[in-house]
Amino acid sequence: MDAQTRGQVYPSDLTDAEWAWIEELLPPEVGGGRHRDTDMRAVVNAILYLLRSGCSWRMLPKDFPPRTTVYEYFSRWRQDGTLTRLHDALRRQVRVEAGRDPEPSAGIIDSQSAKTTEVGGERGYDAGKKVNGRKRHLLVDTMGMVLLVVVHGANVQDRDGAKLLLEKAQRLLPRLKLLWADGGYAGKLVDWVQSVCGWVLQIVKRSDQAKGFKLLPRRWVVERTFGWLGRFRRLSKDYERRTDTSEAMIYWAMSRLMVRRVARATVTRVPRLVHC
């Protein structure tokens, strides 16, 4: 059943306006041979359904394409860079719509420990959070849009995990100059960021006199992003065998949030992405 016949069956399905943005960013059909008969909109909707509902691949509803087909495209787009290009293009568009430069000059880093399941793969024990599983290290801009994700075992210290994240960011985010982080990143990492990346890392600490809940400058932005991602049940734990699949799930979740924002902001305009 194609997308036109199905309509918007599930709450996670893309609207026509949202699909117009996504469609522009997916690779075209390869010429020669048999024509592609898989509906790409249905494939994307299936991935989003799995993310939002938290179901397994085997439990995708039958009105989507076969699960093997959906997973094949999910895996292909993860490996060939389609997903990151889609995600980054949407992030640039969100920033432009907000009157900002497409590329950020400042960001916030933080991590979240998540339990894993019996599927195996890289994992470790986070003694501080008492979690056996993985850490999701996020770098977000000042709007809370994800810039970069690195997933690793939960036994990796925050400072070491941040190096894995920032080494990648150094190649991908040329305008970045300033970072904020919590006290877990204090110490030698501050000097490492300055000497290796040429950026300033500012530590935002909670006052020893503060009691109860207190909104800390800048740090609340990344915490809100983790809250947004928490709407997707597939991210309630780390169900994936591979860490790059875990990262892909986060990029898809953030892409879903951003395309909704972009489509609402440009409902009267023809989609025109900012390419950098």
C-alpha positions as YAML, in Angstrom:
chain: A
units: angstrom
residues:
- id: 1
  name: MET
  ca: [0.00, 0.00, 0.00]
- id: 2
  name: ASP
  ca: [1.58, 3.30, -1.04]
- id: 3
  name: ALA
  ca: [1.67, 6.50, 0.97]
- id: 4
  name: GLN
  ca: [-1.11, 8.13, -1.02]
- id: 5
  name: THR
  ca: [-3.43, 5.19, -0.29]
- id: 6
  name: ARG
  ca: [-2.43, 4.90, 3.36]
- id: 7
  name: GLY
  ca: [-2.66, 8.58, 4.17]
- id: 8
  name: GLN
  ca: [-1.39, 9.53, 7.64]
- id: 9
  name: VAL
  ca: [-2.32, 6.36, 9.50]
- id: 10
  name: TYR
  ca: [-0.05, 6.62, 12.54]
- id: 11
  name: PRO
  ca: [0.85, 9.69, 14.65]
- id: 12
  name: SER
  ca: [4.50, 9.18, 13.72]
- id: 13
  name: ASP
  ca: [3.80, 9.38, 9.96]
- id: 14
  name: LEU
  ca: [5.11, 12.36, 8.01]
- id: 15
  name: THR
  ca: [2.64, 14.91, 6.71]
- id: 16
  name: ASP
  ca: [2.81, 15.93, 3.04]
- id: 17
  name: ALA
  ca: [4.69, 19.11, 3.97]
- id: 18
  name: GLU
  ca: [7.19, 17.19, 6.10]
- id: 19
  name: TRP
  ca: [7.74, 14.55, 3.43]
- id: 20
  name: ALA
  ca: [8.50, 17.28, 0.87]
- id: 21
  name: TRP
  ca: [11.56, 18.23, 2.94]
- id: 22
  name: ILE
  ca: [12.72, 14.66, 3.57]
- id: 23
  name: GLU
  ca: [12.23, 13.55, -0.04]
- id: 24
  name: GLU
  ca: [14.61, 16.22, -1.31]
- id: 25
  name: LEU
  ca: [17.41, 14.82, 0.86]
- id: 26
  name: LEU
  ca: [17.13, 11.12, 0.01]
- id: 27
  name: PRO
  ca: [19.36, 9.73, -2.78]
- id: 28
  name: PRO
  ca: [17.63, 9.34, -6.14]
- id: 29
  name: GLU
  ca: [17.00, 6.00, -7.77]
- id: 30
  name: VAL
  ca: [20.10, 4.56, -9.42]
- id: 31
  name: GLY
  ca: [19.73, 4.47, -13.20]
- id: 32
  name: GLY
  ca: [19.80, 1.26, -15.18]
- id: 33
  name: GLY
  ca: [18.20, -2.07, -14.41]
- id: 34
  name: ARG
  ca: [14.87, -2.59, -12.73]
- id: 35
  name: HIS
  ca: [13.04, 0.47, -11.44]
- id: 36
  name: ARG
  ca: [12.63, 0.83, -7.70]
- id: 37
  name: ASP
  ca: [9.13, -0.18, -6.63]
- id: 38
  name: THR
  ca: [9.52, 0.51, -2.90]
- id: 39
  name: ASP
  ca: [7.72, 3.59, -1.60]
- id: 40
  name: MET
  ca: [10.41, 5.68, 0.13]
- id: 41
  name: ARG
  ca: [7.88, 7.62, 2.17]
- id: 42
  name: ALA
  ca: [6.55, 4.36, 3.60]
- id: 43
  name: VAL
  ca: [10.11, 3.26, 4.43]
- id: 44
  name: VAL
  ca: [10.80, 6.49, 6.34]
- id: 45
  name: ASN
  ca: [7.43, 6.27, 8.10]
- id: 46
  name: ALA
  ca: [8.26, 2.70, 9.16]
- id: 47
  name: ILE
  ca: [11.55, 3.82, 10.71]
- id: 48
  name: LEU
  ca: [9.78, 6.64, 12.54]
- id: 49
  name: TYR
  ca: [7.04, 4.28, 13.73]
- id: 50
  name: LEU
  ca: [9.64, 1.91, 15.18]
- id: 51
  name: LEU
  ca: [11.38, 4.81, 16.91]
- id: 52
  name: ARG
  ca: [8.25, 6.34, 18.40]
- id: 53
  name: SER
  ca: [6.51, 3.10, 19.40]
- id: 54
  name: GLY
  ca: [9.59, 1.23, 20.59]
- id: 55
  name: CYS
  ca: [8.61, -1.98, 18.78]
- id: 56
  name: SER
  ca: [11.11, -4.44, 17.32]
- id: 57
  name: TRP
  ca: [11.82, -4.72, 13.60]
- id: 58
  name: ARG
  ca: [9.83, -7.97, 13.47]
- id: 59
  name: MET
  ca: [6.75, -6.22, 14.86]
- id: 60
  name: LEU
  ca: [6.42, -3.49, 12.24]
- id: 61
  name: PRO
  ca: [2.78, -3.38, 11.01]
- id: 62
  name: LYS
  ca: [2.11, -5.20, 7.75]
- id: 63
  name: ASP
  ca: [0.94, -2.06, 5.97]
- id: 64
  name: PHE
  ca: [4.56, -0.89, 5.86]
- id: 65
  name: PRO
  ca: [7.06, -2.41, 3.41]
- id: 66
  name: PRO
  ca: [8.64, -5.72, 4.56]
- id: 67
  name: ARG
  ca: [10.84, -5.27, 7.62]
- id: 68
  name: THR
  ca: [13.87, -6.61, 5.74]
- id: 69
  name: THR
  ca: [13.39, -3.91, 3.10]
- id: 70
  name: VAL
  ca: [12.97, -1.18, 5.72]
- id: 71
  name: TYR
  ca: [16.07, -2.32, 7.61]
- id: 72
  name: GLU
  ca: [18.06, -2.54, 4.36]
- id: 73
  name: TYR
  ca: [17.38, 1.14, 3.63]
- id: 74
  name: PHE
  ca: [17.97, 2.10, 7.28]
- id: 75
  name: SER
  ca: [21.34, 0.36, 7.20]
- id: 76
  name: ARG
  ca: [22.28, 1.75, 3.77]
- id: 77
  name: TRP
  ca: [21.46, 5.33, 4.71]
- id: 78
  name: ARG
  ca: [23.44, 4.96, 7.94]
- id: 79
  name: GLN
  ca: [26.51, 3.65, 6.13]
- id: 80
  name: ASP
  ca: [26.57, 5.90, 3.05]
- id: 81
  name: GLY
  ca: [26.12, 9.15, 4.98]
- id: 82
  name: THR
  ca: [22.58, 9.87, 3.77]
- id: 83
  name: LEU
  ca: [21.24, 10.06, 7.33]
- id: 84
  name: THR
  ca: [23.85, 12.50, 8.60]
- id: 85
  name: ARG
  ca: [23.45, 14.69, 5.50]
- id: 86
  name: LEU
  ca: [19.68, 14.72, 6.01]
- id: 87
  name: HIS
  ca: [20.01, 15.51, 9.71]
- id: 88
  name: ASP
  ca: [22.60, 18.27, 9.20]
- id: 89
  name: ALA
  ca: [20.63, 19.90, 6.39]
- id: 90
  name: LEU
  ca: [17.52, 20.06, 8.56]
- id: 91
  name: ARG
  ca: [19.52, 21.48, 11.46]
- id: 92
  name: ARG
  ca: [20.92, 24.23, 9.24]
- id: 93
  name: GLN
  ca: [17.42, 25.04, 8.04]
- id: 94
  name: VAL
  ca: [16.10, 25.26, 11.61]
- id: 95
  name: ARG
  ca: [18.90, 27.67, 12.48]
- id: 96
  name: VAL
  ca: [18.31, 29.81, 9.39]
- id: 97
  name: GLU
  ca: [14.57, 29.99, 10.13]
- id: 98
  name: ALA
  ca: [15.52, 31.26, 13.61]
- id: 99
  name: GLY
  ca: [17.69, 34.01, 12.10]
- id: 100
  name: ARG
  ca: [21.01, 32.35, 12.94]
- id: 101
  name: ASP
  ca: [24.07, 31.33, 10.97]
- id: 102
  name: PRO
  ca: [23.66, 27.82, 9.49]
- id: 103
  name: GLU
  ca: [26.75, 26.64, 11.40]
- id: 104
  name: PRO
  ca: [27.06, 27.21, 15.16]
- id: 105
  name: SER
  ca: [29.91, 28.92, 16.98]
- id: 106
  name: ALA
  ca: [28.96, 27.60, 20.44]
- id: 107
  name: GLY
  ca: [27.67, 24.34, 21.86]
- id: 108
  name: ILE
  ca: [26.94, 22.33, 24.98]
- id: 109
  name: ILE
  ca: [28.12, 18.79, 25.73]
- id: 110
  name: ASP
  ca: [26.67, 16.21, 28.09]
- id: 111
  name: SER
  ca: [26.13, 12.48, 28.36]
- id: 112
  name: GLN
  ca: [23.29, 10.16, 29.27]
- id: 113
  name: SER
  ca: [23.70, 6.58, 30.46]
- id: 114
  name: ALA
  ca: [21.21, 4.04, 29.11]
- id: 115
  name: LYS
  ca: [20.70, 0.39, 29.96]
- id: 116
  name: THR
  ca: [21.30, -2.18, 27.24]
- id: 117
  name: THR
  ca: [19.47, -5.43, 26.61]
- id: 118
  name: GLU
  ca: [20.55, -9.00, 25.93]
- id: 119
  name: VAL
  ca: [21.36, -8.36, 22.26]
- id: 120
  name: GLY
  ca: [25.05, -7.85, 23.06]
- id: 121
  name: GLY
  ca: [27.57, -5.43, 21.65]
- id: 122
  name: GLU
  ca: [29.74, -2.82, 23.35]
- id: 123
  name: ARG
  ca: [28.70, -2.01, 26.90]
- id: 124
  name: GLY
  ca: [30.11, -1.21, 30.34]
- id: 125
  name: TYR
  ca: [29.17, -0.28, 33.90]
- id: 126
  name: ASP
  ca: [28.72, 3.34, 34.92]
- id: 127
  name: ALA
  ca: [29.50, 3.26, 38.65]
- id: 128
  name: GLY
  ca: [28.25, 6.81, 39.18]
- id: 129
  name: LYS
  ca: [24.81, 6.24, 37.66]
- id: 130
  name: LYS
  ca: [24.79, 2.51, 38.54]
- id: 131
  name: VAL
  ca: [23.86, 1.65, 34.96]
- id: 132
  name: ASN
  ca: [25.15, -1.30, 32.96]
- id: 133
  name: GLY
  ca: [24.98, -0.28, 29.34]
- id: 134
  name: ARG
  ca: [26.12, 2.62, 27.17]
- id: 135
  name: LYS
  ca: [26.59, 6.37, 27.25]
- id: 136
  name: ARG
  ca: [25.13, 8.72, 24.67]
- id: 137
  name: HIS
  ca: [27.41, 11.69, 24.33]
- id: 138
  name: LEU
  ca: [25.71, 14.69, 22.72]
- id: 139
  name: LEU
  ca: [27.01, 17.97, 21.41]
- id: 140
  name: VAL
  ca: [24.13, 20.41, 20.82]
- id: 141
  name: ASP
  ca: [23.95, 24.04, 19.69]
- id: 142
  name: THR
  ca: [22.45, 26.80, 21.83]
- id: 143
  name: MET
  ca: [18.98, 25.98, 20.44]
- id: 144
  name: GLY
  ca: [19.29, 22.36, 21.56]
- id: 145
  name: MET
  ca: [19.68, 20.98, 18.03]
- id: 146
  name: VAL
  ca: [22.00, 17.96, 17.96]
- id: 147
  name: LEU
  ca: [25.31, 18.65, 16.26]
- id: 148
  name: LEU
  ca: [27.01, 15.32, 16.88]
- id: 149
  name: VAL
  ca: [26.39, 12.03, 18.68]
- id: 150
  name: VAL
  ca: [28.86, 9.42, 19.92]
- id: 151
  name: VAL
  ca: [27.71, 6.27, 21.70]
- id: 152
  name: HIS
  ca: [30.17, 4.17, 23.71]
- id: 153
  name: GLY
  ca: [30.29, 1.88, 26.72]
- id: 154
  name: ALA
  ca: [28.98, 3.40, 29.96]
- id: 155
  name: ASN
  ca: [32.29, 2.58, 31.69]
- id: 156
  name: VAL
  ca: [34.07, 5.30, 29.65]
- id: 157
  name: GLN
  ca: [34.59, 8.41, 31.78]
- id: 158
  name: ASP
  ca: [32.85, 11.60, 30.65]
- id: 159
  name: ARG
  ca: [36.15, 13.36, 29.93]
- id: 160
  name: ASP
  ca: [37.36, 10.49, 27.72]
- id: 161
  name: GLY
  ca: [34.01, 10.22, 25.96]
- id: 162
  name: ALA
  ca: [34.05, 13.96, 25.31]
- id: 163
  name: LYS
  ca: [37.40, 13.59, 23.51]
- id: 164
  name: LEU
  ca: [35.88, 11.01, 21.17]
- id: 165
  name: LEU
  ca: [33.03, 13.44, 20.46]
- id: 166
  name: LEU
  ca: [35.13, 16.57, 20.04]
- id: 167
  name: GLU
  ca: [37.75, 14.93, 17.81]
- id: 168
  name: LYS
  ca: [34.95, 14.28, 15.31]
- id: 169
  name: ALA
  ca: [33.45, 17.73, 15.84]
- id: 170
  name: GLN
  ca: [36.79, 19.36, 15.04]
- id: 171
  name: ARG
  ca: [36.55, 18.08, 11.46]
- id: 172
  name: LEU
  ca: [32.86, 18.78, 10.96]
- id: 173
  name: LEU
  ca: [32.12, 22.09, 12.72]
- id: 174
  name: PRO
  ca: [34.55, 24.77, 11.52]
- id: 175
  name: ARG
  ca: [32.87, 27.75, 13.25]
- id: 176
  name: LEU
  ca: [32.79, 26.21, 16.73]
- id: 177
  name: LYS
  ca: [34.70, 28.27, 19.29]
- id: 178
  name: LEU
  ca: [32.99, 27.95, 22.67]
- id: 179
  name: LEU
  ca: [31.65, 24.99, 24.67]
- id: 180
  name: TRP
  ca: [29.81, 24.65, 27.96]
- id: 181
  name: ALA
  ca: [29.76, 21.54, 30.14]
- id: 182
  name: ASP
  ca: [29.05, 20.45, 33.71]
- id: 183
  name: GLY
  ca: [31.55, 19.70, 36.48]
- id: 184
  name: GLY
  ca: [32.13, 16.15, 35.28]
- id: 185
  name: TYR
  ca: [34.21, 17.56, 32.43]
- id: 186
  name: ALA
  ca: [36.43, 19.78, 34.61]
- id: 187
  name: GLY
  ca: [40.16, 19.25, 34.91]
- id: 188
  name: LYS
  ca: [42.59, 18.28, 32.16]
- id: 189
  name: LEU
  ca: [39.88, 18.27, 29.48]
- id: 190
  name: VAL
  ca: [39.70, 22.08, 29.58]
- id: 191
  name: ASP
  ca: [43.36, 22.36, 28.58]
- id: 192
  name: TRP
  ca: [43.02, 19.52, 26.05]
- id: 193
  name: VAL
  ca: [40.14, 21.30, 24.28]
- id: 194
  name: GLN
  ca: [42.17, 24.52, 24.13]
- id: 195
  name: SER
  ca: [45.39, 22.92, 22.87]
- id: 196
  name: VAL
  ca: [43.97, 20.29, 20.49]
- id: 197
  name: CYS
  ca: [40.77, 21.93, 19.21]
- id: 198
  name: GLY
  ca: [41.53, 25.61, 19.78]
- id: 199
  name: TRP
  ca: [38.20, 26.10, 21.58]
- id: 200
  name: VAL
  ca: [37.22, 27.43, 25.00]
- id: 201
  name: LEU
  ca: [35.52, 24.98, 27.35]
- id: 202
  name: GLN
  ca: [33.62, 26.67, 30.18]
- id: 203
  name: ILE
  ca: [32.51, 24.57, 33.14]
- id: 204
  name: VAL
  ca: [29.09, 25.49, 34.57]
- id: 205
  name: LYS
  ca: [28.96, 24.26, 38.14]
- id: 206
  name: ARG
  ca: [26.11, 24.06, 40.59]
- id: 207
  name: SER
  ca: [26.62, 26.24, 43.65]
- id: 208
  name: ASP
  ca: [27.33, 24.36, 46.89]
- id: 209
  name: GLN
  ca: [24.77, 26.61, 48.62]
- id: 210
  name: ALA
  ca: [21.99, 25.84, 46.12]
- id: 211
  name: LYS
  ca: [19.15, 23.69, 47.44]
- id: 212
  name: GLY
  ca: [16.55, 21.82, 45.42]
- id: 213
  name: PHE
  ca: [16.09, 22.30, 41.70]
- id: 214
  name: LYS
  ca: [18.03, 25.15, 40.10]
- id: 215
  name: LEU
  ca: [18.11, 26.02, 36.40]
- id: 216
  name: LEU
  ca: [21.78, 26.29, 35.46]
- id: 217
  name: PRO
  ca: [22.91, 28.58, 32.62]
- id: 218
  name: ARG
  ca: [23.39, 26.76, 29.30]
- id: 219
  name: ARG
  ca: [23.30, 23.26, 30.81]
- id: 220
  name: TRP
  ca: [19.50, 23.18, 30.71]
- id: 221
  name: VAL
  ca: [19.63, 23.31, 26.90]
- id: 222
  name: VAL
  ca: [21.18, 19.86, 26.47]
- id: 223
  name: GLU
  ca: [19.00, 18.45, 29.25]
- id: 224
  name: ARG
  ca: [15.96, 19.61, 27.29]
- id: 225
  name: THR
  ca: [17.32, 17.84, 24.21]
- id: 226
  name: PHE
  ca: [17.56, 14.59, 26.17]
- id: 227
  name: GLY
  ca: [13.96, 15.22, 27.19]
- id: 228
  name: TRP
  ca: [12.92, 15.59, 23.54]
- id: 229
  name: LEU
  ca: [14.66, 12.33, 22.66]
- id: 230
  name: GLY
  ca: [12.89, 10.65, 25.56]
- id: 231
  name: ARG
  ca: [9.61, 10.94, 23.64]
- id: 232
  name: PHE
  ca: [10.84, 8.09, 21.43]
- id: 233
  name: ARG
  ca: [10.32, 4.76, 23.17]
- id: 234
  name: ARG
  ca: [13.02, 3.02, 21.13]
- id: 235
  name: LEU
  ca: [15.47, 5.25, 23.03]
- id: 236
  name: SER
  ca: [14.17, 4.30, 26.49]
- id: 237
  name: LYS
  ca: [16.98, 1.72, 26.50]
- id: 238
  name: ASP
  ca: [19.73, 0.94, 24.04]
- id: 239
  name: TYR
  ca: [18.28, -1.99, 22.11]
- id: 240
  name: GLU
  ca: [20.92, -2.01, 19.38]
- id: 241
  name: ARG
  ca: [23.81, -4.44, 18.91]
- id: 242
  name: ARG
  ca: [26.00, -1.80, 17.24]
- id: 243
  name: THR
  ca: [26.85, 1.64, 18.59]
- id: 244
  name: ASP
  ca: [26.59, 3.23, 15.13]
- id: 245
  name: THR
  ca: [23.01, 1.95, 14.94]
- id: 246
  name: SER
  ca: [22.35, 3.57, 18.33]
- id: 247
  name: GLU
  ca: [23.73, 6.83, 16.97]
- id: 248
  name: ALA
  ca: [21.55, 6.50, 13.86]
- id: 249
  name: MET
  ca: [18.43, 6.12, 16.00]
- id: 250
  name: ILE
  ca: [19.23, 9.41, 17.74]
- id: 251
  name: TYR
  ca: [19.85, 11.19, 14.43]
- id: 252
  name: TRP
  ca: [16.51, 9.89, 13.09]
- id: 253
  name: ALA
  ca: [14.67, 11.01, 16.23]
- id: 254
  name: MET
  ca: [16.17, 14.48, 16.04]
- id: 255
  name: SER
  ca: [15.45, 14.67, 12.30]
- id: 256
  name: ARG
  ca: [11.80, 13.89, 13.04]
- id: 257
  name: LEU
  ca: [11.60, 16.75, 15.53]
- id: 258
  name: MET
  ca: [13.38, 19.19, 13.23]
- id: 259
  name: VAL
  ca: [11.39, 18.42, 10.07]
- id: 260
  name: ARG
  ca: [8.19, 19.09, 11.99]
- id: 261
  name: ARG
  ca: [9.53, 22.46, 13.08]
- id: 262
  name: VAL
  ca: [10.74, 23.36, 9.59]
- id: 263
  name: ALA
  ca: [7.49, 22.30, 7.91]
- id: 264
  name: ARG
  ca: [5.41, 24.39, 10.30]
- id: 265
  name: ALA
  ca: [7.63, 27.43, 9.81]
- id: 266
  name: THR
  ca: [7.56, 27.20, 6.02]
- id: 267
  name: VAL
  ca: [4.06, 25.87, 5.39]
- id: 268
  name: THR
  ca: [3.37, 28.56, 2.76]
- id: 269
  name: ARG
  ca: [6.72, 28.23, 1.00]
- id: 270
  name: VAL
  ca: [8.28, 25.74, -1.38]
- id: 271
  name: PRO
  ca: [10.96, 23.67, 0.44]
- id: 272
  name: ARG
  ca: [14.39, 25.13, -0.20]
- id: 273
  name: LEU
  ca: [17.15, 23.75, 1.98]
- id: 274
  name: VAL
  ca: [20.29, 25.55, 3.02]
- id: 275
  name: HIS
  ca: [23.21, 23.57, 1.57]
- id: 276
  name: CYS
  ca: [26.69, 24.13, 2.99]
...
